[in-house]
XYZ file of C-alpha atoms in Angstrom:
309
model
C 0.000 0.000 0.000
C 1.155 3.291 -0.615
C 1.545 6.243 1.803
C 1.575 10.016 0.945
C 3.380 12.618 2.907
C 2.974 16.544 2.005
C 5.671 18.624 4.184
C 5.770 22.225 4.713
C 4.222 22.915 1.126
C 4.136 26.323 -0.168
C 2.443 28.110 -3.495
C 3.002 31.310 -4.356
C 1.327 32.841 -7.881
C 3.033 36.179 -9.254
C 0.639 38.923 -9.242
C 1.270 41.855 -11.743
C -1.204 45.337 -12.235
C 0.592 47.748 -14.441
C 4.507 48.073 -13.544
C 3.657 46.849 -9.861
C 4.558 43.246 -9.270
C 3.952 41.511 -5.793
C 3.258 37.720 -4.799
C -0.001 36.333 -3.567
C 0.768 33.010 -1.312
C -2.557 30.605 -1.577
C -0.482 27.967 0.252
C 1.148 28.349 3.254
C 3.416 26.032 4.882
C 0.966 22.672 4.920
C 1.717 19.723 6.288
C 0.028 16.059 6.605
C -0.046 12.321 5.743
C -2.510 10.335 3.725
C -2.358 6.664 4.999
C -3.632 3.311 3.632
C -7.121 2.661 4.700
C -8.366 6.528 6.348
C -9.666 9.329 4.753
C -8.224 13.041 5.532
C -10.973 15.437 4.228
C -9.471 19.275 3.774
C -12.106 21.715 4.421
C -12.880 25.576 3.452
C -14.153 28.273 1.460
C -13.625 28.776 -1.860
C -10.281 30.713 -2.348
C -9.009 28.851 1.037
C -6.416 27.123 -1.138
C -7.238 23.512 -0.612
C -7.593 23.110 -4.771
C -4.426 24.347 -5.082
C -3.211 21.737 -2.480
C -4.357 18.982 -4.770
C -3.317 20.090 -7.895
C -0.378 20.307 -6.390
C -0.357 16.799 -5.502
C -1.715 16.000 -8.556
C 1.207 17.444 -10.399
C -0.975 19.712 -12.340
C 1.195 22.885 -10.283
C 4.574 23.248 -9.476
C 4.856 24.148 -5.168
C 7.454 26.625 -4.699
C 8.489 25.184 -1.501
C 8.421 21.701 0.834
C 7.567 18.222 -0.961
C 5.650 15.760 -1.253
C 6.525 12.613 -1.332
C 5.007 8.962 -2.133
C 5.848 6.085 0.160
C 5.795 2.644 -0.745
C 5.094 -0.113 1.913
C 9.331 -0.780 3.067
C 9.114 3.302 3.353
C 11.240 3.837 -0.221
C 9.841 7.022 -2.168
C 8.047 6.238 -5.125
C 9.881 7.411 -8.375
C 8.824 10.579 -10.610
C 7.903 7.546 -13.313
C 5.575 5.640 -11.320
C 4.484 8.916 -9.333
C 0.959 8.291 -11.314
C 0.958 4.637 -11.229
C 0.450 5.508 -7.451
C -0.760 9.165 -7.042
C -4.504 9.631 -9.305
C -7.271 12.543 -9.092
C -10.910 13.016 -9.094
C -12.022 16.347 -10.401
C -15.066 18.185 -9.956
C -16.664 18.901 -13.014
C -17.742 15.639 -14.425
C -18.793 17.354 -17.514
C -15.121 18.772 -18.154
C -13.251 15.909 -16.966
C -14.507 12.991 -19.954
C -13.741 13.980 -23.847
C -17.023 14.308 -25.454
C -15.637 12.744 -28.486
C -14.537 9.540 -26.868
C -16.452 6.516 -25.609
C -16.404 5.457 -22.270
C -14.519 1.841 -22.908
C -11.553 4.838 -24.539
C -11.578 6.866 -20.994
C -10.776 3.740 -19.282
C -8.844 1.555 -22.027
C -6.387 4.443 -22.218
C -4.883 4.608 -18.601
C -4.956 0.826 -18.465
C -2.691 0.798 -21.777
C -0.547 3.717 -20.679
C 0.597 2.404 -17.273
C 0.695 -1.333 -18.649
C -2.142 -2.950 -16.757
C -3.621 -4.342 -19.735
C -1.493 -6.281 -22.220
C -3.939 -6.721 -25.841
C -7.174 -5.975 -26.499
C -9.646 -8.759 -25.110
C -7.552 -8.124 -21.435
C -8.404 -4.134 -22.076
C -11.999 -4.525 -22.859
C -12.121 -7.388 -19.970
C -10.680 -4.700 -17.283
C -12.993 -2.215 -18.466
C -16.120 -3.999 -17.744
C -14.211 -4.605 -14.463
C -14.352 -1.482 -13.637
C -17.799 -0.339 -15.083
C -19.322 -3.317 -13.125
C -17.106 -1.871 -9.656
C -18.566 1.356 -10.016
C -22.073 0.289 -10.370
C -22.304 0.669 -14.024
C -23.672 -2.072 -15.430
C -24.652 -3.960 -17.582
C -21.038 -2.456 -18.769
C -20.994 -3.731 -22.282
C -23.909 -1.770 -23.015
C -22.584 1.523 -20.959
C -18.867 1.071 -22.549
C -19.588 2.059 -26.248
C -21.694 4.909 -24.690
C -20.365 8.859 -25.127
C -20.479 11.118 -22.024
C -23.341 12.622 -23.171
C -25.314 9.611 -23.021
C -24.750 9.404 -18.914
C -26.164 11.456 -16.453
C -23.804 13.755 -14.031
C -23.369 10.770 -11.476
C -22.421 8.560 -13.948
C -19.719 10.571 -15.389
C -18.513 11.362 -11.938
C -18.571 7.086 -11.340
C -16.821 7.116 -14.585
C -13.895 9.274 -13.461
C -13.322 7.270 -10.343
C -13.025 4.239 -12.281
C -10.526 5.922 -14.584
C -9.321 6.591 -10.962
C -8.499 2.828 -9.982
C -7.524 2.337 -13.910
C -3.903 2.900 -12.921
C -3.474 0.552 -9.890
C -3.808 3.927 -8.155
C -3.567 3.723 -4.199
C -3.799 7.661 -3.037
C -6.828 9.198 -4.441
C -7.053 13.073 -4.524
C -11.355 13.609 -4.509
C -11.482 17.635 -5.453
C -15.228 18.192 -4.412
C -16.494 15.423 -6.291
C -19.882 16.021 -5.737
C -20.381 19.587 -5.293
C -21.673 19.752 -8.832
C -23.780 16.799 -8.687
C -27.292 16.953 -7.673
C -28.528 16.497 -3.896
C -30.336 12.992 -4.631
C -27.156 11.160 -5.970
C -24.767 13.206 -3.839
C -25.035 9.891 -0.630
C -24.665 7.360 -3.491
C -21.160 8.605 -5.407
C -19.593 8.914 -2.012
C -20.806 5.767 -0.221
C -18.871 4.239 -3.643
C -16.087 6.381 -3.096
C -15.831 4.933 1.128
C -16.733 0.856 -0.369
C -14.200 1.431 -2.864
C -11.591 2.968 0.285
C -12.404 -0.337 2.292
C -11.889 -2.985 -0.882
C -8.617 -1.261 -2.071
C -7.849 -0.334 1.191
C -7.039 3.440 -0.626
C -5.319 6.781 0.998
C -7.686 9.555 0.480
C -7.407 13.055 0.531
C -11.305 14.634 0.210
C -11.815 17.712 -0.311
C -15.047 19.357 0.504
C -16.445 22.962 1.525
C -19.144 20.563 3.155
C -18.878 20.151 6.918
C -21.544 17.289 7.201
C -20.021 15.027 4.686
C -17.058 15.797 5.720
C -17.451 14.505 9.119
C -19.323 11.297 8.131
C -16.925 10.179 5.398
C -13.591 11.379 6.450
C -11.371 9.841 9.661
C -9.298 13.157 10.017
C -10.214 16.952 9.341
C -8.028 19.982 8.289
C -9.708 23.401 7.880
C -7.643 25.395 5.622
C -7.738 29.788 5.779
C -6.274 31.926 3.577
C -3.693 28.905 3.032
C -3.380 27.893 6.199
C -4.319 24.781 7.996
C -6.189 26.512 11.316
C -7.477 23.576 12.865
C -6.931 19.523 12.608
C -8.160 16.701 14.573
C -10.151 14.056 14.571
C -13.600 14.073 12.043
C -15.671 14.033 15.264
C -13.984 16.410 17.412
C -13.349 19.542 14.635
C -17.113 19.427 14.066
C -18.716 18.690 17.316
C -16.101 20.461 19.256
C -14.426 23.581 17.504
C -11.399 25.714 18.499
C -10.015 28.360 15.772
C -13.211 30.886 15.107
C -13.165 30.014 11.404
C -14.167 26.827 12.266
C -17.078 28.139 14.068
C -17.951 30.382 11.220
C -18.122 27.804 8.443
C -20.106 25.722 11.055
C -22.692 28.326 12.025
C -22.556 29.080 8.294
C -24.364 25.556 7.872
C -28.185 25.449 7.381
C -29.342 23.573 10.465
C -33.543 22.720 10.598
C -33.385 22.652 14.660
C -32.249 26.009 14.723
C -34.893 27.751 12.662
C -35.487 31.554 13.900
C -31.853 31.884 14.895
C -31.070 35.757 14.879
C -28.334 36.879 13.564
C -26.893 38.282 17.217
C -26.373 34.283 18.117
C -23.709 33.893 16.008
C -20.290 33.496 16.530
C -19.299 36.672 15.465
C -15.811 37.588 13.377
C -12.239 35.788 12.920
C -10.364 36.930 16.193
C -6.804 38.782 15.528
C -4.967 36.214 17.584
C -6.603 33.512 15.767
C -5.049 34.867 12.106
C -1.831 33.307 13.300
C -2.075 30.050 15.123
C -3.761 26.802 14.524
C -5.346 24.415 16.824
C -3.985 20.519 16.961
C -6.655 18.378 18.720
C -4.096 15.461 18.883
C -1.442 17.625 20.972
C -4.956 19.297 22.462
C -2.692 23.019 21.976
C -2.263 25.630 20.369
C 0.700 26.427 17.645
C 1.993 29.089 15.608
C 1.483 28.575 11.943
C 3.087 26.376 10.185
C 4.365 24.291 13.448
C 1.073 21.273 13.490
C 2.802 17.644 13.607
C 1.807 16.009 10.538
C -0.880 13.716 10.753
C 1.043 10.495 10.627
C 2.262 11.021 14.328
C -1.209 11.692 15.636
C -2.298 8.495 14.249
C 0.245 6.095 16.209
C -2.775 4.763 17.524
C -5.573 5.306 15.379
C -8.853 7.605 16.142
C -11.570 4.870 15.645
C -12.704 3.385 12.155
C -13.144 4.974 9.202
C -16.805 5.922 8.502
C -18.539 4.595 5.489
């Protein structure tokens, strides 16, 4: 199984308006460890930087500082060639991610051919309808020949996690996969997403701006700011029991039915100054400067309890 570990990684994009030039840092210093078998799920608003985390990881961007690095099971790195045998990504628009010109059997076929899974063309077409059939898309000879436009917004997204898995992947990078998809068939992509986890006992990094899922389909929680990590714990304990004020924002932010009639004066007001530059560890149960949390890996020496799914 395959381990990922992201250390003190940075991102900084060039900003230019007229002769002035200055540098806009969407990632600051972020640290933490996707293991075999748990989900990490890395939480904020838009412009929070957590996309840029996983195109980062993705190899899609370049960080400017710290690594990231993919572990195999004796603890060797994985090499830059078979970075992507190991290392795959789920994007969120299922209706940019699949080439409306190509069938569904070609999305598939081609990363099995590519990173020599599938050796001739009966094995290819057999592995195909292996993974049609794991994602629930069956009967897959009939969806295979289809064309994206022939499948619904779920079944694209079920598509691109089985292009996913195509690889051999074992750290999967889920950029809000369902944040485009519609409420009803929200439950059903990631309940596939946390089977899949527990057959191919998978590393996943999920990213979400949703507190609820996050807490019911992740084992561990960061809550990213301005680039920052401000908060990381346990699923449980970052949403039931928040520290850093931004948490408590993006909670309160959360439509909640018991709490209809709720006046504005009960919330939990703004960011505080002090909060702007520390971050809350609820495995060392203190408080640190930016930049200073452990990495995950340590915290889980001994585990949190199961992973939900």
């Amino acid at each position: 199984m395959t381990a990922l570990e992201v250390r003190d990684l940075v991102k900084d994009y060039p900003i230019r308006s007229g002769l002035r030039r200055s540098t806009l840092r969407a990632v600051d210093h972020v640290s933490f460890t996707l293991t075999p078998g748990r989900t990490v799920a890395l939480v904020g608003e838009s412009g929070s930087g957590k996309s840029t985390v996983a195109k980062m990881i993705a190899r899609l961007e370049r960080p400017t500082g710290g690594e990231i690095v993919a572990l195999k099971d004796d603890g060797t790195p994985v090499s830059d060639r078979e970075y992507r045998d190991h290392v795959q990504m789920v994007f969120q628009d299922p209706f940019a991610s699949l080439n409306p010109f190509h069938t569904i059997e070609h999305h598939l076929a081609r990363p099995l051919r590519l990173h020599g899974r599938a050796k001739g063309a009966a094995d290819t077409r057999r592995q195909v309808e292996q993974l049609l059939e794991r994602v629930n898309l069956t009967p897959a000879d009939t969806m295979a020949p289809r064309r994206p436009h022939e499948l619904s917004g779920g079944q694209r997204q079920r598509v691109a996690i089985a292009r996913a898995l195509a690889p051999g992947a074992q750290v999967v990078v889920a950029d809000e996969p369902v944040s485009m998809l519609d409420v009803s068939i929200r439950l059903g992509v990631l309940n596939l997403l946390a089977r899949l986890q527990r057959e191919d006992d998978l590393a996943v990094l999920y990213i979400t701006h949703d507190l609820a899922t996050a807490r019911h389909f992740s084992d561990d929680i960061l809550v990213m700011y301005r680039g920052h990590v401000v908060e990381r714990g346990p699923s449980d304990d970052v949403i039931l029991h928040p520290r850093h004020s931004y948490t408590k924002l993006l909670a309160a932010a959360a439509p909640n039915p018991d709490e209809r009639g709720r006046s504005l004066a009960e919330s939990p007001g703004a960011i505080s100054q002090e909060d702007l530059t520390r971050t809350y560890d609820h495995y060392a149960g203190e408080w640190r400067p930016f930049g200073k949390a452990a990495p995950i890996a340590k915290a889980l020496a001994d585990p949190v309890g199961t992973h939900r799914g």
